[in-house]
Amino acid sequence: MKTLIWFRQDLRIADNAALWHATQHAECIAYVVLSPEQWRIHDDAPIKIDLYLRQLQQLKQQLEQLNIPLIIQTIPLWKNVAQHLLALCQKLNIQAVHANAEFAVHEQQRDLLCQQQLQQAKIAFYTHQDRTLFPIGSIRNQSGQPYKVFGAFKQNCYQRLNIQLPACYPDIQVQASHLPITDFNDEVPTLPNLGYLEISHQLQQLWPVGEHYIQQQLDKFIEDEVFNYQQLRDFPALNATSQLAAYLNIGVLSIRQCLQALFHKQHGQFSPENAGQQCWLDELLWREFYQHILFDFPEVSKHQPFQTKTSTLQWRNDKQDFEAWKNGKTGIPIVDAGMRQLKATGWMHNRVRMICAMFLSKNLLIDWRKGEQWFMQQLIDGDLAANNGGWQWSASTGTDAVPYFRIFNPISQSEKFDPKGEYLRQWLPELATLDDKSIHAPYVKGYKAGLGYPQPIVDLKTSRVRAIEAFKALG
Ligand SMILES: Cc1cc2nc3c(=O)[nH]c(=O)nc-3n(C[C@H](O)[C@H](O)[C@H](O)COP(=O)(O)OP(=O)(O)OC[C@H]3O[C@@H](n4cnc5c(N)ncnc54)[C@H](O)[C@@H]3O)c2cc1C
C-alpha cells in the first residue's frame, strides 16, 4: 500500500496525526503545495512565508533520514490543487492521502474538492484532527450548542483535561529505502523564487527554525519562565512570554506537545501547581477557543463581525490617520512603539497588540478589519482565528469581547506596563532622553516640539466619547 502525507500547517515529524496514520503499514511519500497567489489573497506576511520555507528545508532533511521522499509543487491558487493532486496520486499509484484538517472556509473548500476528485478515482482522502487539543465541533454546552463565552468554554476544557491530557503520537519509524522518485521536484524555493522580496539575514536570525531547537525552546520556557508568567507577561520590555505562536501556527510544534511539556513535572497529569502554569494554559485555551469559533461561526472568516448589530457602525475612513497608525507616527508613544516593533520584527507583544488595536478601532474609530489586515500582512505568527479573535475582542464586535465603553487609555496602560519606559526607548529613539514620567505622554508633560516626534493625532478624551456614542447609536 502506498500513501501520501500532505503537509500543510504542520511542518513537523513528531506528534503529527496525519503523518503517523500515513506511515502505518504503508510506504509513504510526502507532499507539499506552495500557493503564492493564495497567500496574497489571505494577506500572509512575507516573513511568515519565509519562516515556512526555512522550516520546510529542515523538514526535508528529517524526511530524508526517515527514507520518506518529498514532492513539492507550486500551484498558485488552491482551486487548482485537486487536479494536480489527483494526477500525482494516479502517476505514483497512491491509494490513500492523509492530511491534518484545516477549518477556515477556503481551506475547507479546497479539501472538499480534493476529496471529491480523489473519491471518483477510488483514492481515499483522510483528514485528521491535529491543530487543536479537542476535536473541532466537539466542545458543546448542555443544549448541544457551541460556546460563545470563553469562561464556560474553558471550564468544559478543564473537565476534559481532568479526565485525560491529550497524548502525543508515537515516533515515526524509518522506512525501508525506496527508489528515488524522478520527474518530481523536491527543491525548496527561496522567497524571491516565489515573487517576494528577500527577508534579511538579521531578521531571519530572530526566528530560527528546526523542530528540535523549537522543542528545546519550549522546554526552556517551561523550566525557566512559566512560573513567573502570570506576573510578568504584560510587561513588553521583559522577554517573559514564550514567543512560540509563530511555530504553533505553522506546526513546528503541536498543541499537545505544549501541554505535555507544561505538565511534564506532574507526569502528564492535569494539575496546575502555580499561577504561572495556570495562566499559560489559559492562553493556550484562548487559542483553542478562537479555533473552535472559526469553525462554528464561519462568518468571522468572511470579514463579518460576530455581533451582527455592529455591522452598521459608522467607521471613519481617514486614510491619513490610518497611515500614521501603520507607521508608528500617531504621537501616542506606546502605540507607536508597538507598531514599529511589528514592522521591524514581525511580532508585537500581546498587551501592546490590544492597546494598538483598541486605539485604532476606538480612538481613531477606523474599521477593525483594516487593522486586522495590516497585522496579518506583518505578523510572523499571523493566524486567521487568533488575529480575528484579537481584533474583534478589541473592537467590541466579537464573541466575549471587551464592552464598548471600557476603552483602554493608552497612556495609563503605558505607565502601568512599561513604568520605566524601557520598551518605549527601545522603539522610539527620538524619545530616549526623556525621563521615565514624561516619556509616556511627551507633549502633555513638557516635551518640546521639533525633536522629530509627532504631536498626538487625536485627543484621547474626546475620541473616547466619540467611540462610545458611535456604539450607543447602534441601539
Ligand atoms: C489584535 C490582536 C491580534 C492577534 N493576532 C494573533 C495572530 O495573528 N496569531 C496569534 O497566534 N496570536 C494572535 N494574537 C494573540 C497573542 O497576542 C499572541 O498569540 C501572542 O502575543 C504570541 O506571543 P507568544 O507566543 O509569546 O504568546 P504566549 O504569551 O507565550 O502565549 C502562549 C500561546 O498561547 C496562544 N495565545 C496567547 N494569547 C492568545 C490570544 N489572546 N488569542 C489566541 N491565542 C493566544 C498563542 O498560541 C501563544 O503562542 C493577537 C492578539 C491581539 C490582541
Coordinates of C-alpha atoms and ligand atoms in Angstrom, one line a residue:
M1 CA 0.0 0.0 0.0
K2 CA 1.2 3.5 -0.9
T3 CA 0.1 6.6 1.0
L4 CA 0.7 10.3 0.6
I5 CA 1.2 12.6 3.6
W6 CA 0.2 16.1 2.6
F7 CA 1.9 18.5 4.9
R8 CA 0.2 21.9 5.3
Q9 CA 0.3 24.0 8.6
D10 CA 2.0 21.1 10.4
L11 CA 5.7 21.1 9.3
R12 CA 7.0 18.6 11.8
I13 CA 7.7 14.9 12.2
A14 CA 7.0 14.5 15.9
D15 CA 3.4 14.2 17.1
N16 CA 1.8 14.7 13.7
A17 CA -1.5 12.9 13.5
A18 CA -1.6 12.7 9.7
L19 CA 2.0 11.6 9.3
W20 CA 1.5 8.9 11.9
H21 CA -1.6 7.5 10.2
A22 CA 0.0 7.7 6.7
T23 CA 3.1 5.7 7.8
Q24 CA 1.2 2.8 9.4
H25 CA 1.6 -0.3 7.3
A26 CA 2.3 1.7 4.2
E27 CA 5.0 3.0 2.0
C28 CA 4.7 6.8 2.5
I29 CA 5.5 9.7 0.2
A30 CA 5.4 13.3 1.5
Y31 CA 3.8 16.2 -0.4
V32 CA 3.8 20.0 0.0
V33 CA 1.9 22.6 -2.1
L34 CA 3.2 26.2 -2.2
S35 CA 0.5 28.7 -3.2
P36 CA 1.8 32.2 -3.5
E37 CA -1.3 33.7 -5.1
Q38 CA -3.5 32.2 -2.4
W39 CA -1.2 33.5 0.3
R40 CA -1.5 37.0 -1.2
I41 CA -5.3 36.7 -1.1
H42 CA -5.0 35.7 2.6
D43 CA -2.6 38.6 3.4
D44 CA 0.0 36.2 4.7
A45 CA 3.1 38.2 5.7
P46 CA 6.3 37.6 3.7
I47 CA 8.2 37.0 7.0
K48 CA 5.8 34.2 7.8
I49 CA 6.2 32.6 4.4
D50 CA 10.0 32.9 4.8
L51 CA 9.7 31.0 8.1
Y52 CA 7.6 28.4 6.4
L53 CA 10.1 27.8 3.6
R54 CA 13.1 27.7 6.1
Q55 CA 11.2 25.1 8.2
L56 CA 10.3 23.2 5.1
Q57 CA 14.0 22.9 4.3
Q58 CA 14.5 21.4 7.8
L59 CA 11.6 19.0 7.4
K60 CA 13.0 17.8 4.1
Q61 CA 16.2 16.8 5.8
Q62 CA 14.3 14.9 8.5
L63 CA 12.2 13.1 5.9
E64 CA 15.3 12.0 4.1
Q65 CA 16.5 10.4 7.3
L66 CA 13.2 8.5 7.5
N67 CA 13.5 7.5 3.9
I68 CA 10.3 9.4 3.1
P69 CA 10.7 11.1 -0.3
L70 CA 9.3 14.6 -0.6
I71 CA 7.5 16.2 -3.6
I72 CA 7.0 20.0 -3.7
Q73 CA 4.6 21.6 -6.2
T74 CA 4.0 25.3 -6.7
I75 CA 0.3 25.7 -7.5
P76 CA -0.6 29.4 -7.2
L77 CA -4.3 29.0 -6.3
W78 CA -5.9 26.3 -4.2
K79 CA -8.8 25.9 -6.6
N80 CA -6.3 24.1 -8.9
V81 CA -4.8 21.8 -6.3
A82 CA -7.3 18.9 -6.6
Q83 CA -6.5 18.2 -10.3
H84 CA -2.7 18.2 -9.6
L85 CA -3.1 16.0 -6.6
L86 CA -5.2 13.5 -8.5
A87 CA -2.7 13.3 -11.3
L88 CA 0.1 12.8 -8.9
C89 CA -1.7 10.1 -7.0
Q90 CA -2.5 8.3 -10.2
K91 CA 1.0 8.5 -11.5
L92 CA 2.5 7.2 -8.3
N93 CA -0.2 4.7 -7.6
I94 CA -1.2 6.2 -4.3
Q95 CA -4.1 4.6 -2.6
A96 CA -4.7 7.0 0.3
V97 CA -4.0 10.6 1.1
H98 CA -3.6 11.8 4.7
A99 CA -3.7 15.4 5.9
N100 CA -4.4 17.3 9.0
A101 CA -7.8 19.1 8.9
E102 CA -8.0 22.9 8.4
F103 CA -11.1 24.7 9.3
A104 CA -11.2 28.1 7.6
V105 CA -13.6 28.5 4.7
H106 CA -11.1 28.4 1.8
E107 CA -9.2 25.5 3.3
Q108 CA -12.4 23.5 3.6
Q109 CA -13.4 24.3 0.0
R110 CA -10.0 23.1 -1.2
D111 CA -10.2 19.9 0.8
L112 CA -13.8 19.1 -0.3
L113 CA -12.7 19.5 -4.0
C114 CA -9.7 17.2 -3.4
Q115 CA -11.9 14.6 -1.6
Q116 CA -14.5 14.6 -4.4
Q117 CA -11.9 14.2 -7.2
L118 CA -9.9 11.5 -5.4
Q119 CA -13.0 9.6 -4.4
Q120 CA -14.1 9.3 -8.1
A121 CA -10.7 7.7 -8.7
K122 CA -11.2 5.4 -5.7
I123 CA -8.4 7.1 -3.8
A124 CA -9.2 7.6 -0.1
F125 CA -8.7 11.1 1.4
Y126 CA -8.4 11.1 5.2
T127 CA -8.3 14.3 7.3
H128 CA -7.2 14.1 11.0
Q129 CA -7.7 16.4 13.9
D130 CA -4.4 17.7 14.9
R131 CA -4.4 21.5 15.2
T132 CA -6.4 21.7 18.5
L133 CA -6.5 19.9 21.8
F134 CA -10.0 18.7 21.3
P135 CA -11.7 17.8 18.0
I136 CA -13.3 20.8 16.4
G137 CA -17.1 20.7 16.9
S138 CA -16.8 18.5 20.0
I139 CA -17.0 21.2 22.7
R140 CA -20.7 21.9 23.3
N141 CA -22.8 23.3 26.1
Q142 CA -25.7 21.3 27.6
S143 CA -28.0 22.3 24.7
G144 CA -25.5 21.0 22.2
Q145 CA -24.6 24.5 21.1
P146 CA -21.0 25.9 20.7
Y147 CA -19.9 28.1 23.5
K148 CA -19.8 31.9 22.8
V149 CA -18.1 32.8 26.1
F150 CA -14.5 31.9 26.9
G151 CA -15.1 31.2 30.7
A152 CA -17.6 28.5 30.0
F153 CA -15.6 27.0 27.1
K154 CA -12.6 26.9 29.4
Q155 CA -14.4 25.1 32.1
N156 CA -15.5 22.4 29.7
C157 CA -11.9 22.0 28.5
Y158 CA -10.7 21.7 32.2
Q159 CA -13.2 18.9 32.8
R160 CA -11.9 17.1 29.8
L161 CA -8.2 17.7 30.7
N162 CA -9.0 16.4 34.2
I163 CA -10.1 13.1 32.6
Q164 CA -7.0 12.8 30.4
L165 CA -4.3 15.1 28.9
P166 CA -4.2 14.6 25.1
A167 CA -1.2 12.3 24.5
C168 CA 1.4 12.7 21.7
Y169 CA 1.6 10.3 18.9
P170 CA 4.4 7.7 19.0
D171 CA 7.7 8.2 17.0
I172 CA 7.8 7.6 13.3
Q173 CA 9.8 4.5 12.2
V174 CA 12.4 4.7 9.5
Q175 CA 11.0 3.3 6.2
A176 CA 12.8 0.8 4.0
S177 CA 14.6 2.8 1.4
H178 CA 12.9 3.2 -2.0
L179 CA 14.0 4.1 -5.5
P180 CA 14.2 7.9 -5.8
I181 CA 11.1 9.5 -7.3
T182 CA 12.0 11.0 -10.6
D183 CA 10.1 13.6 -12.6
F184 CA 9.1 15.4 -9.4
N185 CA 10.6 18.4 -7.7
D186 CA 11.9 18.3 -4.1
E187 CA 13.8 21.7 -4.1
V188 CA 12.5 24.2 -1.6
P189 CA 12.3 27.5 -3.4
T190 CA 13.5 30.8 -1.9
L191 CA 11.2 33.6 -1.1
P192 CA 12.3 35.6 -4.3
N193 CA 11.6 32.5 -6.4
L194 CA 8.0 32.9 -5.3
G195 CA 7.9 36.6 -6.2
Y196 CA 8.6 38.1 -2.8
L197 CA 11.4 40.4 -1.6
E198 CA 14.1 38.7 0.4
I199 CA 14.0 38.8 4.2
S200 CA 17.2 40.0 5.8
H201 CA 19.5 37.5 7.5
Q202 CA 19.4 39.6 10.6
L203 CA 15.6 39.2 10.7
Q204 CA 15.8 35.5 10.0
Q205 CA 18.1 35.1 12.9
L206 CA 15.4 36.4 15.2
W207 CA 13.3 33.5 14.2
P208 CA 15.3 30.3 14.0
V209 CA 13.7 27.1 12.7
G210 CA 14.1 23.3 13.3
E211 CA 11.9 21.0 15.2
H212 CA 14.4 20.0 17.9
Y213 CA 15.5 23.5 18.5
I214 CA 12.0 24.8 19.0
Q215 CA 11.1 21.9 21.3
Q216 CA 14.1 22.9 23.4
Q217 CA 12.9 26.5 23.4
L218 CA 9.5 25.2 24.7
D219 CA 11.2 23.1 27.4
K220 CA 13.4 26.1 28.4
F221 CA 10.4 28.4 28.7
I222 CA 8.6 25.9 30.9
E223 CA 11.7 25.3 33.0
D224 CA 12.7 29.0 33.5
E225 CA 9.9 31.3 32.7
V226 CA 6.5 29.8 33.2
F227 CA 6.5 30.2 37.0
N228 CA 6.6 34.0 36.6
Y229 CA 4.4 34.2 33.5
Q230 CA 1.3 35.5 35.2
Q231 CA 3.2 38.3 36.9
L232 CA 5.4 39.3 34.1
R233 CA 3.6 38.6 30.8
D234 CA 2.0 42.0 30.5
F235 CA 5.3 43.9 30.6
P236 CA 6.5 44.4 27.0
A237 CA 10.1 45.3 27.9
L238 CA 10.5 41.9 29.5
N239 CA 11.1 38.8 27.5
A240 CA 8.5 37.0 29.6
T241 CA 6.3 35.3 27.0
S242 CA 7.2 32.1 25.0
Q243 CA 7.3 33.7 21.5
L244 CA 6.1 30.3 20.3
A245 CA 2.9 31.4 18.4
A246 CA 4.7 31.5 15.1
Y247 CA 5.8 27.9 15.5
L248 CA 2.5 26.7 16.7
N249 CA 0.9 28.3 13.7
I250 CA 3.0 26.6 11.0
G251 CA 3.1 23.5 13.1
V252 CA 6.7 23.2 14.1
L253 CA 5.2 22.5 17.5
S254 CA 1.9 20.8 18.3
I255 CA -0.5 21.9 20.9
R256 CA -0.3 18.5 22.6
Q257 CA 3.5 18.9 22.9
C258 CA 2.9 22.3 24.6
L259 CA 0.5 20.7 27.1
Q260 CA 2.7 17.7 27.8
A261 CA 5.7 20.0 28.4
L262 CA 3.6 22.2 30.7
F263 CA 2.6 19.2 32.9
H264 CA 5.9 17.3 32.5
K265 CA 6.8 17.7 36.1
Q266 CA 3.3 16.3 37.1
H267 CA 4.0 13.3 35.0
G268 CA 1.4 14.3 32.4
Q269 CA -1.4 14.7 34.9
F270 CA -3.6 17.8 34.7
S271 CA -2.8 19.5 38.0
P272 CA -1.7 23.2 37.7
E273 CA 0.5 23.9 40.6
N274 CA 1.1 27.6 40.3
A275 CA -0.5 30.7 38.9
G276 CA 2.0 30.9 36.1
Q277 CA 1.3 27.4 34.8
Q278 CA -2.4 28.0 35.0
C279 CA -2.1 31.3 33.2
W280 CA -0.1 29.9 30.3
L281 CA -2.6 27.1 30.0
D282 CA -5.4 29.6 29.7
E283 CA -3.6 31.4 26.9
L284 CA -3.3 28.1 25.0
L285 CA -7.1 27.7 25.6
W286 CA -7.8 31.2 24.2
R287 CA -6.0 29.9 21.1
E288 CA -8.2 26.8 21.2
F289 CA -11.4 28.9 21.7
Y290 CA -10.8 31.0 18.6
Q291 CA -10.0 28.0 16.5
H292 CA -13.4 26.5 17.5
I293 CA -15.2 29.8 16.9
L294 CA -13.7 29.9 13.4
F295 CA -15.4 26.6 12.6
D296 CA -18.7 27.1 14.4
F297 CA -19.2 30.7 13.2
P298 CA -17.7 30.7 9.7
E299 CA -18.9 34.3 9.1
V300 CA -15.9 35.5 11.1
S301 CA -13.6 34.3 8.3
K302 CA -15.7 36.2 5.8
H303 CA -15.0 39.7 7.2
Q304 CA -18.2 39.7 9.3
P305 CA -18.4 40.9 12.9
F306 CA -19.5 38.2 15.4
Q307 CA -22.0 40.7 16.9
T308 CA -24.1 41.4 13.8
K309 CA -25.5 44.6 15.1
T310 CA -22.1 46.2 14.9
S311 CA -22.0 45.8 11.1
T312 CA -23.8 49.1 10.7
L313 CA -21.3 51.1 12.9
Q314 CA -20.2 54.3 11.2
W315 CA -16.4 53.9 10.9
R316 CA -14.2 56.8 10.0
N317 CA -12.5 56.4 6.7
D318 CA -9.5 58.5 7.5
K319 CA -6.5 57.5 5.3
Q320 CA -4.1 59.9 7.0
D321 CA -4.8 58.6 10.5
F322 CA -4.6 55.0 9.3
E323 CA -1.2 55.7 7.7
A324 CA 0.1 57.3 10.9
W325 CA -1.1 54.3 12.9
K326 CA 0.6 51.8 10.5
N327 CA 3.9 53.7 10.5
G328 CA 4.0 54.3 14.3
K329 CA 3.5 58.1 14.0
T330 CA 0.4 58.7 16.0
G331 CA 2.1 60.7 18.7
I332 CA 1.0 58.2 21.3
P333 CA 4.3 56.5 22.3
I334 CA 3.0 53.1 23.4
V335 CA 1.1 52.7 20.1
D336 CA 4.0 53.9 18.0
A337 CA 6.4 51.7 19.8
G338 CA 4.2 48.6 19.2
M339 CA 3.6 49.5 15.5
R340 CA 7.3 50.0 14.9
Q341 CA 8.1 46.7 16.7
L342 CA 5.7 44.9 14.4
K343 CA 7.2 46.4 11.3
A344 CA 10.8 45.8 12.4
T345 CA 10.4 42.2 13.7
G346 CA 7.1 40.7 12.5
W347 CA 6.0 40.4 16.1
M348 CA 4.3 42.6 18.8
H349 CA 3.8 41.9 22.4
N350 CA 0.2 40.8 23.3
R351 CA -0.5 43.7 25.7
V352 CA 0.6 46.2 23.1
R353 CA -1.4 44.4 20.4
M354 CA -4.5 45.0 22.5
I355 CA -3.6 48.7 23.0
C356 CA -2.8 49.3 19.3
A357 CA -6.0 47.5 18.2
M358 CA -8.2 49.4 20.6
F359 CA -6.6 52.7 19.7
L360 CA -7.3 52.2 16.0
S361 CA -10.8 50.9 16.4
K362 CA -11.9 53.2 19.3
N363 CA -9.9 56.4 19.5
L364 CA -9.4 56.6 15.7
L365 CA -12.8 54.8 15.0
I366 CA -11.3 53.1 12.0
D367 CA -12.7 49.8 10.9
W368 CA -11.1 47.0 12.8
R369 CA -10.9 44.9 9.6
K370 CA -8.3 47.4 8.2
G371 CA -6.2 46.8 11.3
E372 CA -6.7 43.0 11.1
Q373 CA -5.5 43.0 7.6
W374 CA -2.4 45.1 8.4
F375 CA -1.5 42.9 11.3
M376 CA -1.9 39.8 9.1
Q377 CA 0.4 41.4 6.4
Q378 CA 3.1 41.9 9.0
L379 CA 2.9 39.2 11.7
I380 CA 5.2 36.2 11.7
D381 CA 2.6 34.4 13.8
G382 CA -0.4 35.6 11.7
D383 CA -3.3 33.2 12.2
L384 CA -6.8 33.9 10.9
A385 CA -8.6 32.6 14.0
A386 CA -6.4 34.3 16.7
N387 CA -5.9 37.5 14.7
N388 CA -9.6 37.8 14.0
G389 CA -10.4 36.9 17.6
G390 CA -8.0 39.5 19.0
W391 CA -9.3 42.3 16.7
Q392 CA -12.9 41.6 17.3
W393 CA -12.2 41.4 21.1
S394 CA -10.5 44.8 21.0
A395 CA -13.1 46.4 18.7
S396 CA -16.0 45.1 20.8
T397 CA -17.6 43.4 17.8
G398 CA -16.6 39.8 18.7
T399 CA -17.6 36.9 20.9
D400 CA -16.9 37.6 24.6
A401 CA -15.4 41.0 23.6
V402 CA -14.4 43.8 25.8
P403 CA -17.5 46.0 26.5
Y404 CA -17.5 49.0 24.1
F405 CA -17.4 51.5 26.9
R406 CA -14.3 50.0 28.6
I407 CA -11.7 51.8 26.4
F408 CA -8.0 51.5 27.4
N409 CA -6.3 54.8 28.0
P410 CA -3.0 54.1 26.1
I411 CA -1.1 56.5 28.3
S412 CA -2.2 54.8 31.6
Q413 CA -1.5 51.4 30.0
S414 CA 2.0 52.6 29.1
E415 CA 2.6 53.9 32.6
K416 CA 1.4 50.7 34.2
F417 CA 3.1 48.2 31.9
D418 CA 6.3 50.0 30.9
P419 CA 6.8 52.1 34.1
K420 CA 10.5 52.9 33.3
G421 CA 9.8 53.5 29.6
E422 CA 12.3 50.8 28.6
Y423 CA 10.1 49.4 25.8
L424 CA 9.4 52.9 24.6
R425 CA 13.0 53.8 24.5
Q426 CA 13.8 50.7 22.5
W427 CA 11.5 51.5 19.7
L428 CA 11.3 55.3 19.8
P429 CA 14.9 56.6 19.9
E430 CA 13.7 60.2 19.4
L431 CA 12.3 60.0 23.0
A432 CA 15.2 58.1 24.5
T433 CA 16.4 61.0 26.6
L434 CA 13.1 61.8 28.3
D435 CA 12.6 60.9 31.9
D436 CA 10.5 57.9 33.0
K437 CA 7.4 60.0 33.5
S438 CA 7.3 62.3 30.5
I439 CA 8.1 59.6 28.0
H440 CA 4.6 58.2 28.1
A441 CA 2.9 61.4 27.0
P442 CA 5.7 63.8 25.9
Y443 CA 3.7 66.8 24.8
V444 CA 1.4 66.8 27.8
K445 CA 4.3 66.6 30.1
G446 CA 6.5 69.3 28.7
Y447 CA 8.3 67.8 25.7
K448 CA 9.5 70.4 23.2
A449 CA 8.2 70.1 19.7
G450 CA 10.8 69.9 16.9
L451 CA 12.7 66.9 18.2
G452 CA 11.2 64.7 15.5
Y453 CA 8.3 63.1 17.3
P454 CA 4.8 63.9 16.2
Q455 CA 2.0 65.6 18.2
P456 CA -0.8 63.2 19.1
I457 CA -3.1 62.9 16.0
V458 CA -6.2 62.6 18.2
D459 CA -7.4 63.8 21.6
L460 CA -7.8 60.8 23.8
K461 CA -10.7 62.1 25.9
T462 CA -12.9 63.4 23.1
S463 CA -12.2 60.4 20.8
R464 CA -13.2 58.1 23.6
V465 CA -16.6 59.8 23.9
R466 CA -17.0 59.7 20.1
A467 CA -16.4 56.0 20.1
I468 CA -18.9 55.4 22.9
E469 CA -21.5 57.5 21.1
A470 CA -21.0 55.6 17.8
F471 CA -21.6 52.3 19.7
K472 CA -24.6 53.7 21.6
A473 CA -26.1 54.7 18.3
L474 CA -26.4 51.0 17.3
G475 CA -29.2 50.7 19.9
Ligands
LIG1 C1 -5.2 42.4 18.0 C2 -4.6 41.0 18.2 C3 -4.2 40.2 17.2 C4 -3.6 39.0 17.4 N1 -3.2 38.2 16.4 C5 -2.7 37.0 16.6 C6 -2.3 36.2 15.5 O1 -2.4 36.5 14.3 N2 -1.7 35.0 15.8 C7 -1.6 34.5 17.1 O2 -1.1 33.4 17.2 N3 -2.0 35.3 18.1 C8 -2.5 36.5 17.9 N4 -2.9 37.2 19.0 C9 -2.8 36.7 20.3 C10 -1.5 37.0 21.1 O3 -1.2 38.3 21.0 C11 -0.3 36.2 20.5 O4 -0.7 34.8 20.4 C12 0.9 36.3 21.4 O5 1.3 37.6 21.6 C13 2.0 35.5 20.9 O6 3.2 35.6 21.7 P1 3.7 34.4 22.5 O7 3.8 33.2 21.6 O8 4.9 34.8 23.2 O9 2.5 34.1 23.5 P2 2.4 33.5 25.0 O10 2.1 34.6 25.9 O11 3.6 32.7 25.3 O12 1.1 32.5 24.9 C14 1.3 31.1 24.5 C15 0.5 30.8 23.3 O13 -0.9 30.9 23.5 C16 -1.6 31.4 22.4 N5 -2.2 32.7 22.7 C17 -1.8 33.6 23.7 N6 -2.7 34.6 23.8 C18 -3.6 34.4 22.9 C19 -4.8 35.1 22.5 N7 -5.2 36.2 23.1 N8 -5.6 34.6 21.5 C20 -5.2 33.4 20.9 N9 -4.1 32.7 21.2 C21 -3.3 33.2 22.2 C22 -0.5 31.6 21.3 O14 -0.5 30.4 20.5 C23 0.8 31.7 22.1 O15 1.9 31.3 21.5 C24 -3.5 38.5 18.7 C25 -3.9 39.3 19.8 C26 -4.5 40.5 19.6 C27 -4.9 41.4 20.7

